[in-house]
Tab-separated table of C-alpha atoms in Angstrom:
chain	number	residue	atom	x	y	z
A	6	LYS	CA	4.800	28.654	-28.717
A	7	ASP	CA	2.991	28.738	-25.379
A	8	LEU	CA	1.384	31.757	-23.776
A	9	PRO	CA	2.693	32.356	-20.255
A	10	GLN	CA	0.059	31.895	-17.564
A	11	TYR	CA	0.696	35.388	-16.174
A	12	PHE	CA	-0.126	36.799	-19.608
A	13	MET	CA	-3.535	35.171	-19.626
A	14	ASN	CA	-4.255	36.145	-16.019
A	15	GLN	CA	-3.086	39.768	-16.027
A	16	MET	CA	-3.587	41.080	-19.536
A	17	GLN	CA	-6.994	42.110	-20.787
A	18	VAL	CA	-6.407	40.637	-24.240
A	19	THR	CA	-7.304	37.511	-26.102
A	20	ALA	CA	-4.478	35.654	-27.807
A	21	PHE	CA	-3.580	32.444	-29.571
A	22	SER	CA	-0.267	30.619	-29.659
A	23	ARG	CA	1.732	29.079	-32.492
A	24	LYS	CA	0.438	25.684	-31.393
A	25	GLN	CA	-2.988	26.797	-32.621
A	26	VAL	CA	-1.707	27.598	-36.132
A	27	ASN	CA	-1.767	24.804	-38.705
A	28	ILE	CA	0.902	24.087	-41.303
A	29	ALA	CA	-0.852	26.363	-43.831
A	30	GLY	CA	-0.578	29.293	-41.389
A	31	ILE	CA	-4.271	29.308	-40.507
A	32	PRO	CA	-5.037	29.836	-36.812
A	33	GLY	CA	-7.757	27.798	-35.132
A	34	GLY	CA	-9.231	26.985	-31.770
A	35	PRO	CA	-11.955	28.544	-29.630
A	36	VAL	CA	-10.254	31.945	-29.300
A	37	VAL	CA	-9.975	32.344	-33.074
A	38	LYS	CA	-13.518	31.055	-33.644
A	39	GLY	CA	-14.842	33.518	-31.076
A	40	PHE	CA	-12.999	36.372	-32.775
A	41	LEU	CA	-14.259	35.448	-36.235
A	42	ASP	CA	-17.853	34.952	-35.042
A	43	LYS	CA	-18.051	38.491	-33.651
A	44	GLU	CA	-18.830	41.561	-35.747
A	45	TYR	CA	-16.714	44.702	-35.275
A	46	ASP	CA	-17.082	48.342	-36.285
A	47	MET	CA	-13.390	48.567	-37.142
A	48	LEU	CA	-10.413	46.261	-37.317
A	49	ILE	CA	-6.951	47.837	-37.129
A	50	ASP	CA	-3.992	45.616	-37.975
A	51	LEU	CA	-0.922	47.181	-36.358
A	52	THR	CA	1.610	44.601	-37.498
A	53	ILE	CA	4.525	46.191	-39.354
A	54	THR	CA	5.896	42.917	-40.671
A	55	GLU	CA	4.163	40.133	-42.559
A	56	PHE	CA	2.649	37.488	-40.288
A	57	LEU	CA	0.414	35.062	-42.196
A	58	PRO	CA	-1.943	34.055	-39.330
A	59	LEU	CA	-2.846	37.693	-38.666
A	60	ARG	CA	-3.317	38.369	-42.380
A	61	TYR	CA	-5.739	35.445	-42.446
A	62	LEU	CA	-7.645	36.849	-39.460
A	63	ALA	CA	-7.796	40.298	-41.054
A	64	GLY	CA	-9.213	38.799	-44.228
A	65	MET	CA	-11.772	36.626	-42.476
A	66	ALA	CA	-12.886	39.059	-39.747
A	67	ARG	CA	-16.260	40.738	-40.048
A	68	ALA	CA	-15.643	44.461	-39.643
A	69	GLY	CA	-17.246	47.537	-41.136
A	70	VAL	CA	-13.834	49.080	-41.827
A	71	LYS	CA	-10.432	47.393	-41.932
A	72	ALA	CA	-7.168	49.314	-41.697
A	73	GLY	CA	-3.563	48.174	-41.799
A	74	ARG	CA	-0.092	48.454	-43.304
A	75	TYR	CA	0.032	48.919	-47.071
A	76	ASP	CA	0.608	45.656	-48.903
A	77	GLU	CA	-0.381	45.133	-52.533
A	78	SER	CA	-1.766	41.673	-51.739
A	79	MET	CA	-4.092	43.124	-49.064
A	80	VAL	CA	-5.738	45.799	-51.239
A	81	SER	CA	-8.922	43.739	-51.488
A	82	VAL	CA	-9.009	43.237	-47.695
A	83	TYR	CA	-8.244	46.652	-46.183
A	84	ASP	CA	-10.352	49.743	-46.694
A	85	PHE	CA	-7.571	52.003	-45.436
A	86	MET	CA	-3.806	51.442	-45.602
A	87	ILE	CA	-0.705	53.259	-44.381
A	88	LYS	CA	2.538	52.784	-46.269
A	89	ASN	CA	5.284	51.628	-43.940
A	90	ASP	CA	8.641	52.590	-45.418
A	91	ALA	CA	11.714	50.488	-44.637
A	92	GLY	CA	13.170	51.559	-41.319
A	93	THR	CA	9.912	52.976	-39.977
A	94	ASN	CA	9.523	51.849	-36.395
A	95	PHE	CA	6.327	50.728	-34.723
A	96	GLY	CA	5.880	54.010	-32.822
A	97	ASP	CA	5.967	56.066	-36.017
A	98	PHE	CA	3.593	53.664	-37.761
A	99	LEU	CA	1.179	53.789	-34.800
A	100	PHE	CA	1.304	57.604	-34.704
A	101	THR	CA	0.590	57.837	-38.446
A	102	MET	CA	-2.274	55.325	-38.266
A	103	LYS	CA	-3.844	57.138	-35.317
A	104	TYR	CA	-3.441	60.529	-37.020
A	105	TYR	CA	-5.166	59.536	-40.262
A	106	LEU	CA	-7.895	57.494	-38.609
A	107	SER	CA	-8.709	60.488	-36.393
A	108	LYS	CA	-9.122	62.584	-39.553
A	109	ILE	CA	-11.765	60.270	-40.965
A	110	ASN	CA	-13.550	59.638	-37.654
A	111	THR	CA	-17.202	60.584	-38.114
A	112	THR	CA	-18.105	60.372	-34.427
A	113	GLN	CA	-19.061	63.670	-32.904
A	114	THR	CA	-17.197	64.426	-29.644
């Protein structure tokens, strides 16, 4: 429920805790507002299980392209989805996502 202080001090990430999620599963607070106010080139949802607050953020975020795990209910949200078969671990899902996103990358290197 609470983020450890060392997490906030040492990690270069922004996070919210369960205390900032209302009964409907909608996250709030300044961290969430800041995230939703910003525009992104791409949003990649790497969750392999359903987590309503992150689904809400994925749906509400302003991003040119949104990618995530295949879920029929998220077809209207994501531009690109990877099917995550039962038993697929996070490492395999991450590898597959990275592989396919690298194939569609239009940036010249």
